[in-house]
Amino acid sequence: MVDVEDLSLVGTHCPYCALQCGMTLQVRRAEQGQAMVTVTPRDFPTNRGNLCRKGWTCAELLSSPERLTVPLVRRSRSEDLVATSWEEAIDRTVTALTALQERYGPDSIGVLGGGGLTNEKAYLLGKFARVALRTRMIDYNGRFCMAAAATATRRAFGVDRGLPFPLSDIERTDLLILVGVNTAETMPVLLGHIERMRAAGGRLVVIDPRRSATAELADIFVQSTPGADIALAQGLLRLVIDAGLVDEAFVAARTRGFDEVRAHAMGFWPERVEALTGVSIVQLRAVVEELRRAQTTILLTGRGVEQHVTGTHAVLAYINLMLALGRVGRPWCGYGSVTGQGNGQGGREHGQKADQLPGYRSITDPCDREHVARVWGVDPEQIPGPGVPATEILTKAGTEDGVRGLLVFGCNPAVSAPEATRVENRLRSLDFLAVADFVLSETAALADVVFPVTQWAEETGTMTNLEGRVVVRRKALDPPPGVRSDLEVLAMLATALECRSAFPSDPAAVFAELRRASSGAVADYAGIDYERIVTEDGVFWPCPSADHPGTPRLFLDCFPTPDGRARFHVVPSSSADEAPDVEFPLCLTTGRLLEHYQSGAQTRRIDPLRRAVPTSYVEIHPATAQWYGVTDGDTVRVRTRRGSFVTTARVTTKVAEGTLFVPFHWGGAERANNATRAVTDPESGIPAFKLSAATVEAAARMSP
Ligand code: SF4
């Protein structure tokens, strides 16, 4: 007897990180009628038939008992969320938004998006905020991840694309330098490219304050002090200059501003850099020796470098190093930033970011505004100006200076935002909060209205991976009855708000409009369509026309700056902006684990992942642990000036003495972001997640 019926076999991509690994979903219907989805890896350039544990188990969430299938509403602040109809959910939302805007003005409503939303959703959300709500106050959670690298690469190269080359270039480079990147845990499938590089004779240098799983694989591991990247990069540049490794011909022909940077680097002599970074002169010279031996080099930064008050400057310092070596803009060479979220790249290209319109068009440039206004069918004057970064929206929410109502799509700031206790209080103080999600995340649990929306395999849409390659995730099965897509929610809200511009809910129609809106811009998608993406295993932007091949490698001939040259930047010296002191003598840094993704709203609901790492922990060096009377497995409280969280101690030499590392994927009492700082890099708005002065208390001495 046949007990299952084959429904579909769909080639698609993983719902999680920016590698967007290829996978095939086999959908079958069991006798009881429910759909069963099986994941198998697919040969795709980023994963070559591999998946990590998160990818293998991702289909579990499709049938999770915690799945939201009906809208929820909180009829008064003292009541719980209860099930309601879509009509009431939309009506309540529009009534609240309209009343607040009539009383406090258009900017009293904020919109927060996410780097996991498809390009179509990110695009329509930006249009909804600016056209239907007429608010400036839109930003997205990519501000917490990619903002520093985005700002730095725009300044240095004229464009922000995470990797300006295909990932497979790693396999052909002589030397890969990873700075603040723990790919073995955050993006394990990328290790395949590194293994192939090493099989071909390539070398790996890892620079990180923590002896991470990636550091264990390195030919040279450089353990630096948290927040010491600017001094370290300048010190390496000084040694590169001293060793005569500057590519003078490249610098003269393709860059501007090196003389000032060369002079500035002279102030970073090895002894000084050793004192500033904790990295010995021997190790500094060893890295420079690797650079001398290599003909080609790729240098990648991650959040370890970027999530600091000086994040943009730290990235610029490493870009200076690569430009001086002439190892940018030629094959198997380059600087890149490893994007984290699945659509962290596309999510910032198409209008969720406070200062950008679709295609990376500038919201302050009259020509850009006119182009987008034409596509949207509005007067350019009607498009509001730039807003403020996500952290500012959140920390001022519910105050006189902040938004009074907030719409959240694809984002869980109650766990992922810095100073999360304060953010949670701000969210509670809002006059109105609506959240679109497929599970009751910590943020959704605070909302007045919750929209149950589709998840990845139940809808079609494009994502742009860390290489700037646009891929399509195809619908494999119908969503549960009662669930709508985010596009449908936006269309319903726009209609109820009596907005006259078009808000299509069909992803293909939205993508067609996005192509027109991005046409002629930096991130030009005009020549990309779903069919082409599938046929060509993704298409790299810019791709201005149907007969254009796409652009896997940027900068080969010139940089997209006004004069075609890259820019060096003199990076000011800086010391840690929150140095440890007597009260808080330790350095707290946060990060990610292999088993969990972002705020954990999805992966904490997947059995094998939850069982593998059920709770948070803090890594503490044996000497530090002994000093504080902490033993392995103890319950401890980690405290900073912002707040505290409770977790379990793991005594390990992975971290240096005086450093605490904690993953940030949990809410409640374990929420690491209770203790992080909402202070941001003034250049990019990225929060300083990676460095907080902290202390730790053993359970026995824990205050009540
Ligand atoms: Fe998914 Fe990233 Fe794992 Fe690939 S590496 S399977 S994209 S989580």
XYZ file of C-alpha atoms and ligand atoms in Angstrom:
712
model
C 0.000 0.000 0.000
C 1.331 3.478 -0.904
C 1.173 5.620 2.197
C 2.679 8.782 0.737
C 2.021 10.816 -2.364
C 4.856 12.701 -4.043
C 3.803 16.323 -4.454
C 6.888 18.203 -5.604
C 10.646 18.224 -5.925
C 11.907 21.784 -5.789
C 15.429 23.184 -6.101
C 15.796 26.060 -3.661
C 18.111 27.549 -1.025
C 18.647 27.324 2.724
C 16.536 29.709 4.845
C 19.443 30.831 7.004
C 22.825 32.395 6.324
C 24.217 34.418 3.444
C 25.898 31.456 1.745
C 22.384 30.521 0.556
C 23.424 26.896 0.072
C 21.546 25.053 -2.652
C 19.137 22.344 -1.527
C 16.322 20.237 -2.941
C 13.043 19.898 -1.091
C 11.036 16.756 -1.643
C 7.441 17.308 -0.568
C 5.210 14.296 0.027
C 1.774 13.948 1.531
C 1.364 11.353 4.254
C -1.808 9.297 4.728
C -3.008 11.682 7.445
C -2.861 14.507 4.922
C 0.017 16.546 6.316
C 2.928 17.498 4.050
C 6.326 15.963 4.812
C 9.393 17.821 3.557
C 12.799 16.182 3.109
C 15.949 18.251 2.559
C 18.851 17.054 0.412
C 21.879 19.156 -0.519
C 22.150 20.381 -4.084
C 25.273 21.151 -6.051
C 25.481 24.937 -6.046
C 28.631 27.076 -6.305
C 28.604 28.156 -2.653
C 28.041 24.727 -1.084
C 29.078 22.116 -3.695
C 26.571 19.602 -2.349
C 27.166 20.255 1.364
C 24.951 21.618 4.118
C 25.594 22.378 7.757
C 23.471 21.053 10.601
C 21.136 24.052 10.389
C 20.526 23.431 6.683
C 19.835 19.708 7.131
C 17.205 20.363 9.815
C 15.580 23.514 8.417
C 12.378 21.824 7.200
C 11.374 20.980 10.778
C 10.043 24.455 11.371
C 7.524 24.064 8.528
C 5.476 21.666 10.652
C 6.336 23.108 14.055
C 3.473 23.037 16.587
C 4.608 26.547 17.539
C 3.762 27.850 14.080
C 1.410 30.849 14.056
C -1.579 30.213 11.815
C -4.054 32.838 12.932
C -3.713 36.597 13.583
C -3.437 37.600 17.229
C -4.633 40.733 18.916
C -4.258 42.245 22.392
C -7.473 44.156 23.067
C -6.122 45.960 26.108
C -2.691 46.217 27.698
C -3.769 44.098 30.655
C -5.002 41.258 28.413
C -3.188 38.443 26.639
C -2.939 38.049 22.885
C -5.977 36.216 21.513
C -6.866 34.820 18.096
C -8.735 37.093 15.744
C -9.706 37.510 12.090
C -7.510 39.080 9.428
C -10.136 41.821 9.086
C -9.826 42.810 12.756
C -6.010 42.577 12.690
C -5.760 44.884 9.669
C -8.484 47.219 10.915
C -6.911 47.608 14.366
C -3.526 48.287 12.833
C -4.723 50.886 10.366
C -6.905 52.606 12.985
C -3.941 52.826 15.377
C -1.469 54.032 12.738
C -3.868 56.649 11.399
C -4.729 57.993 14.851
C -1.065 58.271 15.841
C -0.072 59.987 12.609
C -2.972 62.442 12.862
C -1.905 63.337 16.382
C 1.899 63.217 16.154
C 2.726 63.383 12.438
C 3.982 60.844 9.852
C 7.300 60.146 11.605
C 5.499 58.901 14.700
C 5.319 55.508 13.000
C 8.457 53.423 12.573
C 9.100 50.368 10.421
C 11.752 47.778 11.204
C 12.696 45.193 8.602
C 15.113 42.293 8.506
C 18.055 40.903 6.592
C 16.209 37.603 6.207
C 13.388 39.112 4.139
C 13.433 38.440 0.391
C 14.397 41.253 -1.964
C 10.741 41.569 -2.920
C 9.674 42.018 0.707
C 12.515 44.426 1.511
C 11.592 46.494 -1.553
C 7.867 46.589 -0.805
C 8.467 47.360 2.874
C 10.585 50.395 1.924
C 7.919 51.566 -0.510
C 5.166 50.971 2.074
C 6.965 53.069 4.710
C 7.659 55.972 2.356
C 4.534 55.967 0.198
C 1.742 54.496 2.322
C 2.931 55.781 5.715
C 5.019 58.752 4.482
C 7.448 58.149 7.352
C 11.222 58.639 7.395
C 11.521 56.131 10.209
C 12.451 52.903 8.494
C 15.564 50.833 9.070
C 16.419 47.152 9.449
C 18.329 44.715 11.632
C 21.210 44.526 9.145
C 22.227 47.755 10.844
C 23.379 45.494 13.699
C 25.588 43.396 11.347
C 26.809 44.890 8.109
C 26.641 48.659 8.490
C 30.329 49.318 9.228
C 31.660 47.302 6.281
C 28.966 48.795 4.031
C 29.987 52.343 4.949
C 33.714 51.629 4.650
C 33.528 49.883 1.270
C 31.323 52.627 -0.163
C 33.953 55.166 0.847
C 36.975 53.189 -0.299
C 35.635 51.474 -3.428
C 32.486 53.450 -4.281
C 30.203 50.459 -3.795
C 29.053 48.157 -1.002
C 28.989 44.505 -2.048
C 30.000 42.035 0.707
C 32.341 40.088 -1.561
C 33.295 41.827 -4.801
C 34.341 38.428 -6.179
C 32.879 34.897 -6.243
C 33.427 32.793 -3.153
C 35.262 30.210 -5.241
C 38.130 32.730 -5.697
C 39.196 31.685 -2.194
C 40.207 28.307 -3.626
C 42.736 29.928 -5.960
C 44.311 32.463 -3.622
C 47.757 31.961 -2.042
C 46.795 33.474 1.290
C 43.472 33.928 3.085
C 43.381 36.245 6.102
C 40.256 36.058 8.272
C 39.845 38.869 10.789
C 37.087 38.518 13.376
C 35.465 35.791 11.268
C 34.536 32.435 12.808
C 33.302 30.679 9.694
C 33.724 27.183 11.163
C 30.726 27.943 13.378
C 28.795 30.699 11.658
C 29.066 29.412 8.076
C 30.588 25.930 8.242
C 30.041 25.124 4.581
C 32.477 27.881 3.620
C 35.221 25.679 5.088
C 35.012 23.511 1.961
C 36.417 26.418 -0.068
C 39.194 26.903 2.488
C 40.053 23.193 2.445
C 40.358 23.285 -1.359
C 42.562 26.386 -1.081
C 44.870 24.601 1.343
C 44.944 21.462 -0.773
C 46.286 23.688 -3.550
C 49.001 25.067 -1.237
C 47.205 28.160 0.078
C 47.788 29.391 3.640
C 45.334 30.571 6.300
C 45.901 33.341 8.853
C 43.195 33.955 11.473
C 43.155 37.096 13.617
C 40.688 36.977 16.510
C 40.572 37.625 20.258
C 39.138 34.122 20.677
C 40.747 30.788 19.773
C 37.649 29.852 17.799
C 37.042 26.652 15.841
C 38.281 28.570 12.771
C 41.421 29.695 14.593
C 42.213 26.043 15.330
C 42.518 25.466 11.565
C 44.910 28.330 10.899
C 48.560 28.145 9.835
C 49.028 31.261 11.927
C 46.599 32.273 14.672
C 46.984 35.802 15.965
C 45.182 36.349 19.269
C 44.577 40.064 19.580
C 43.027 42.162 22.317
C 39.300 42.868 21.649
C 38.930 46.204 19.838
C 42.606 46.402 18.798
C 42.031 46.022 15.047
C 42.870 49.557 13.994
C 46.281 49.455 15.667
C 46.919 45.952 14.354
C 46.073 46.842 10.735
C 48.187 50.008 10.920
C 51.055 48.055 12.440
C 50.909 45.485 9.630
C 50.835 48.306 7.070
C 53.913 49.864 8.659
C 55.784 46.539 8.392
C 54.580 46.059 4.794
C 55.986 49.500 3.954
C 59.272 48.711 5.736
C 59.553 45.397 3.860
C 59.123 47.105 0.476
C 55.905 45.201 -0.259
C 53.870 48.220 -1.372
C 52.698 47.813 -4.986
C 53.755 51.307 -6.035
C 52.495 50.928 -9.626
C 48.996 49.913 -8.450
C 48.931 52.649 -5.828
C 49.939 55.279 -8.406
C 47.570 54.146 -11.135
C 44.455 53.057 -9.274
C 44.227 54.798 -5.898
C 44.270 58.176 -4.170
C 45.490 59.270 -0.764
C 48.342 56.868 -0.002
C 50.970 59.470 0.929
C 48.987 60.596 3.983
C 48.258 57.002 4.983
C 51.929 56.037 4.574
C 52.983 58.925 6.818
C 50.340 58.015 9.409
C 51.409 54.349 9.439
C 54.930 55.380 10.454
C 53.487 56.128 13.900
C 52.757 52.404 14.375
C 56.173 50.944 15.039
C 56.209 47.281 16.089
C 56.882 47.796 19.803
C 53.986 50.227 20.073
C 51.652 47.894 18.169
C 52.668 44.978 20.373
C 51.698 47.023 23.437
C 48.401 48.189 21.886
C 47.230 44.838 20.507
C 48.792 42.141 22.654
C 50.278 40.624 19.479
C 54.004 39.923 19.657
C 56.431 41.490 17.184
C 57.403 37.960 16.144
C 53.806 37.239 15.142
C 53.387 40.564 13.362
C 56.484 39.784 11.306
C 55.243 36.248 10.637
C 52.040 37.632 9.074
C 54.066 40.037 6.931
C 56.285 37.143 5.856
C 53.140 35.323 4.682
C 52.199 38.438 2.708
C 55.681 38.555 1.192
C 55.514 34.932 0.042
C 51.995 35.200 -1.402
C 51.352 36.496 -4.899
C 47.619 36.711 -4.234
C 45.731 37.454 -1.012
C 42.112 37.683 0.094
C 41.325 39.410 3.393
C 37.862 39.022 4.918
C 36.486 40.787 7.978
C 33.498 39.780 10.068
C 31.523 41.116 12.980
C 34.542 40.775 15.291
C 36.116 43.745 13.515
C 32.977 45.605 12.586
C 30.730 45.682 15.681
C 32.656 48.420 17.456
C 32.254 52.155 17.926
C 35.203 52.400 15.522
C 33.917 49.650 13.186
C 34.029 51.685 9.975
C 37.556 52.889 10.711
C 38.724 49.357 11.521
C 37.460 48.110 8.144
C 39.059 51.074 6.386
C 42.383 50.246 8.081
C 42.334 46.710 6.634
C 41.275 48.044 3.223
C 44.293 50.416 3.348
C 46.524 47.386 3.880
C 45.071 45.519 0.893
C 45.202 48.585 -1.378
C 48.847 49.218 -0.456
C 49.659 45.624 -1.380
C 47.832 46.088 -4.715
C 45.736 43.023 -3.896
C 42.348 44.417 -4.814
C 40.696 44.410 -8.240
C 42.511 41.419 -9.656
C 41.627 37.707 -9.678
C 42.115 35.664 -6.484
C 42.664 38.919 -4.553
C 40.481 41.339 -2.664
C 38.916 42.624 0.512
C 35.459 41.372 1.511
C 33.095 41.351 4.465
C 31.345 38.089 5.298
C 27.629 38.915 5.327
C 25.749 36.994 8.020
C 22.003 37.041 7.403
C 20.493 35.204 4.457
C 19.608 38.387 2.607
C 21.812 40.794 4.523
C 23.113 41.933 1.126
C 19.865 42.354 -0.828
C 18.063 43.558 2.273
C 20.196 46.691 2.362
C 20.117 47.304 -1.380
C 16.428 47.805 -1.938
C 15.133 50.420 0.408
C 14.893 49.147 3.999
C 17.881 51.218 5.058
C 17.133 54.649 6.483
C 19.164 56.537 3.870
C 18.715 54.441 0.735
C 16.202 53.876 -2.025
C 16.079 50.729 -4.212
C 19.244 49.788 -6.106
C 21.386 51.654 -3.529
C 19.949 54.926 -4.814
C 20.478 57.791 -2.417
C 17.429 59.177 -0.681
C 18.971 62.661 -0.774
C 19.980 62.719 -4.461
C 17.360 64.575 -6.578
C 17.935 62.366 -9.672
C 17.631 59.177 -7.619
C 14.465 60.407 -5.940
C 12.955 61.355 -9.282
C 13.691 57.937 -10.806
C 12.137 56.021 -7.905
C 9.185 58.422 -7.644
C 8.407 57.751 -11.329
C 8.360 53.990 -10.702
C 6.209 54.456 -7.598
C 3.835 56.858 -9.353
C 4.315 59.657 -6.817
C 5.755 63.149 -6.802
C 9.468 63.143 -5.738
C 8.502 65.674 -3.059
C 6.312 63.035 -1.451
C 9.248 60.710 -0.710
C 10.429 61.518 2.830
C 14.108 62.205 3.562
C 16.609 60.027 5.438
C 15.622 58.518 8.764
C 17.727 57.252 11.653
C 19.494 53.934 12.349
C 17.585 51.037 13.903
C 19.259 51.411 17.298
C 18.032 54.989 17.583
C 14.495 54.045 16.498
C 14.449 51.380 19.215
C 16.083 53.256 22.093
C 13.821 56.293 21.594
C 10.644 54.341 20.865
C 7.717 55.453 22.981
C 9.463 58.648 24.138
C 8.640 62.228 23.127
C 11.462 62.169 20.578
C 10.691 58.756 19.204
C 8.139 56.768 17.262
C 4.807 56.008 18.965
C 3.889 53.072 16.789
C 6.120 50.420 15.217
C 5.688 47.747 12.543
C 8.232 44.914 12.696
C 8.787 42.488 9.810
C 11.302 39.631 9.965
C 13.174 40.883 12.998
C 13.324 40.074 16.724
C 14.900 43.132 18.378
C 13.727 42.095 21.861
C 16.608 39.576 21.709
C 18.986 40.886 19.058
C 19.165 44.614 19.853
C 21.837 46.009 22.170
C 20.716 46.982 25.677
C 17.822 44.619 25.160
C 16.214 45.245 28.567
C 15.917 48.919 27.716
C 14.661 48.077 24.211
C 12.060 45.694 25.626
C 10.841 48.462 27.958
C 10.703 50.898 25.044
C 8.682 48.400 22.984
C 6.278 47.982 25.910
C 5.857 51.750 26.146
C 4.782 52.152 22.521
C 1.201 53.169 21.830
C 1.036 50.457 19.204
C 3.239 47.553 18.095
C 2.480 45.163 15.217
C 4.745 42.238 14.309
C 4.696 39.956 11.258
C 6.323 36.591 12.007
C 5.721 32.863 11.683
C 6.412 32.047 15.348
C 5.663 33.997 18.513
C 9.113 35.540 18.876
C 10.016 37.528 21.994
C 9.115 40.712 20.074
C 5.827 39.321 18.750
C 4.891 38.377 22.323
C 4.939 42.117 23.189
C 2.782 43.176 20.243
C -0.741 44.544 20.036
C -1.261 42.773 16.719
C 0.600 39.751 15.301
C 0.315 38.792 11.624
C 1.056 35.084 10.937
C 3.107 35.008 7.750
C 4.604 32.499 5.325
C 8.101 31.114 5.687
C 10.738 30.355 3.125
C 9.486 27.157 1.465
C 5.914 28.442 1.273
C 6.635 31.398 -0.995
C 8.791 32.402 -3.939
C 11.285 35.243 -3.732
C 14.851 36.267 -4.458
C 17.773 36.590 -2.079
C 21.177 38.152 -2.773
C 23.919 36.156 -1.161
C 27.230 37.309 0.286
C 28.806 37.341 -3.200
C 26.183 39.675 -4.707
C 24.699 36.669 -6.519
C 20.920 36.909 -6.840
C 19.246 33.536 -6.254
C 15.612 32.479 -6.233
C 13.961 30.532 -3.457
C 11.013 28.741 -4.940
C 7.740 27.828 -3.310
C 7.615 24.110 -2.520
C 4.359 23.778 -0.579
C 1.281 25.746 0.417
C 1.314 27.572 3.750
C -1.115 26.455 6.465
C -4.631 27.841 5.996
C -4.933 31.272 7.596
C -1.355 32.318 6.877
C -0.587 35.169 4.442
C 2.687 36.330 2.924
C 4.347 39.545 4.132
C 3.646 40.956 0.650
C -0.067 40.262 1.108
C -0.025 41.907 4.544
C 1.592 45.038 3.120
C -0.890 45.107 0.235
C -3.846 44.760 2.650
C -2.494 47.522 4.889
C -1.845 49.833 1.932
C -5.386 49.300 0.648
C -6.876 49.928 4.084
C -4.777 53.105 4.340
C -6.316 54.156 0.989
C -2.904 54.462 -0.609
C -3.244 54.992 -4.352
C 0.148 53.522 -5.380
C 0.282 49.888 -6.460
C 1.197 47.274 -3.840
C 1.286 43.965 -5.731
C 1.351 40.836 -3.598
C 2.668 38.539 -6.351
C 6.467 38.205 -5.880
C 7.113 38.186 -9.644
C 5.230 41.474 -10.063
C 7.145 43.024 -7.158
C 10.469 41.829 -8.604
C 9.569 43.319 -12.004
C 8.963 46.673 -10.287
C 12.203 46.349 -8.280
C 14.113 45.807 -11.549
C 12.705 49.066 -12.910
C 13.426 50.930 -9.674
C 17.054 49.715 -9.612
C 17.689 50.238 -13.343
C 20.736 52.446 -13.898
C 21.681 52.375 -10.197
C 24.758 50.894 -8.501
C 22.947 47.656 -7.615
C 21.287 47.314 -11.005
C 18.942 44.301 -11.284
C 17.290 45.376 -14.563
C 18.628 42.387 -16.536
C 17.835 39.742 -13.919
C 14.718 37.566 -13.999
C 13.635 34.390 -12.196
C 14.178 32.178 -15.233
C 17.699 33.450 -15.802
C 18.595 32.982 -12.170
C 17.571 29.323 -12.270
C 19.310 28.648 -15.603
C 22.560 30.357 -14.615
C 22.834 29.285 -10.937
C 22.251 32.883 -9.887
C 23.160 36.204 -11.488
C 25.647 38.711 -10.031
C 24.663 42.391 -9.950
C 25.170 44.844 -11.539
C 23.318 43.360 -14.486
C 21.791 46.256 -16.423
C 20.186 44.353 -19.314
C 18.956 40.932 -20.367
C 22.013 40.410 -22.588
C 24.506 41.497 -19.885
C 26.392 38.557 -18.309
C 26.255 39.935 -14.760
C 29.356 40.967 -12.795
C 30.991 38.261 -10.664
C 34.178 40.327 -10.161
C 34.078 44.044 -9.481
C 36.965 46.524 -9.821
C 38.963 44.672 -12.500
C 39.283 47.823 -14.619
C 38.214 50.626 -12.335
C 36.400 51.448 -9.124
C 32.902 52.989 -9.262
C 34.119 56.301 -7.798
C 33.920 59.614 -9.674
C 37.511 59.243 -10.990
C 37.614 55.435 -11.108
C 40.215 55.177 -8.324
C 39.952 53.590 -4.895
C 40.444 55.790 -1.851
C 42.870 55.360 1.039
C 41.663 56.811 4.329
C 43.733 58.087 7.218
C 42.193 56.284 10.156
C 42.368 58.105 13.485
C 43.941 56.201 16.342
C 41.558 55.264 19.066
C 41.609 53.495 22.355
C 38.830 51.279 23.656
C 35.823 53.515 24.307
C 34.791 51.421 27.296
C 38.017 50.287 28.846
C 37.855 47.766 31.697
C 38.193 49.385 35.124
C 38.197 48.380 38.774
C 34.446 47.771 38.921
C 34.193 46.035 35.514
C 37.662 44.603 34.832
C 36.783 42.078 32.098
C 36.035 42.405 28.346
C 32.687 40.916 27.306
C 32.304 39.983 23.651
C 29.312 38.279 21.983
C 29.000 35.972 18.977
C 27.256 33.063 17.263
C 27.186 29.273 17.384
C 26.952 26.642 14.682
C 23.596 25.342 15.906
C 21.741 28.637 16.166
C 20.856 31.515 13.910
C 20.516 35.179 14.895
C 18.007 35.691 17.738
C 17.336 31.928 17.820
C 13.596 32.426 17.171
C 13.785 29.697 14.506
C 16.609 27.400 15.615
C 15.544 27.239 19.265
C 12.318 25.663 17.945
C 14.116 22.921 15.998
C 14.556 19.827 18.144
C 18.015 18.566 17.076
C 19.470 22.072 17.322
C 17.826 22.851 20.642
C 19.005 19.530 22.061
C 22.558 20.098 20.781
C 22.878 23.474 22.519
C 19.849 23.980 24.751
C 21.088 26.939 26.747
C 23.502 29.813 26.681
C 26.973 29.750 28.255
C 29.926 32.026 28.880
C 33.504 31.100 28.015
C 35.998 32.168 30.661
C 39.755 31.595 30.845
C 40.915 29.243 33.672
C 42.989 31.966 35.348
C 40.078 34.426 35.259
C 37.718 31.732 36.508
C 39.995 30.947 39.414
C 40.280 34.613 40.357
C 36.465 34.907 40.460
C 35.925 31.563 42.192
C 34.109 30.115 39.177
C 34.351 26.463 38.184
C 33.256 24.795 34.964
C 29.468 24.303 34.878
C 28.721 26.920 37.545
C 25.719 29.156 37.151
C 27.070 32.692 36.923
C 25.800 36.202 36.405
C 27.654 38.405 33.903
C 27.208 42.078 34.667
C 28.011 45.325 32.850
C 26.939 48.922 33.386
C 23.800 48.239 31.288
C 22.541 45.101 32.965
C 23.169 41.429 33.478
C 22.268 37.920 32.392
C 22.525 34.501 33.972
C 24.306 31.666 32.239
C 26.597 28.663 32.688
C 30.377 28.966 32.904
C 32.581 27.072 30.452
C 36.166 27.304 31.614
C 38.375 27.189 28.531
C 41.580 28.547 27.048
C 39.678 29.477 23.848
C 39.397 32.980 25.272
C 42.291 35.044 26.532
C 42.651 35.899 30.188
C 40.238 38.697 31.085
C 37.893 38.066 28.126
C 34.357 36.629 28.341
C 32.655 35.257 25.240
C 28.915 34.626 25.166
C 26.564 33.612 22.311
C 23.565 35.920 21.902
C 20.868 33.531 20.607
C 18.713 33.372 23.772
C 16.067 35.568 25.381
C 14.822 35.845 28.961
C 17.312 35.671 31.816
C 19.975 34.308 29.430
C 19.714 37.286 27.066
C 23.312 38.395 26.457
C 22.162 41.684 24.994
C 20.924 42.783 28.430
C 24.580 43.625 28.975
C 25.695 45.005 25.590
C 25.811 48.662 24.634
C 23.464 50.700 22.435
C 26.319 53.110 21.709
C 27.025 53.061 17.976
C 29.735 53.799 15.441
C 28.966 57.413 14.427
C 29.931 56.645 10.826
C 27.652 53.666 10.238
C 25.250 53.288 13.168
C 26.463 49.752 13.978
C 26.238 48.999 17.714
C 29.340 48.151 19.754
C 28.335 44.552 20.503
C 31.897 43.280 20.644
C 33.258 45.130 23.618
C 31.734 45.855 27.008
C 33.539 46.210 30.311
C 32.107 43.449 32.490
C 32.391 41.410 35.634
C 31.235 37.935 36.569
C 29.774 36.592 39.811
C 29.742 32.945 40.808
C 26.389 31.512 41.866
C 27.418 31.275 45.485
C 28.020 35.022 45.624
C 25.246 36.047 43.255
C 23.109 38.884 44.575
C 19.372 38.080 44.582
Fe 22.340 27.108 5.521
Fe 24.413 28.718 5.967
Fe 24.430 26.187 6.853
Fe 24.608 26.736 4.251
S 26.118 27.275 5.840
S 23.351 25.148 5.199
S 23.254 28.524 4.065
S 23.062 27.840 7.520
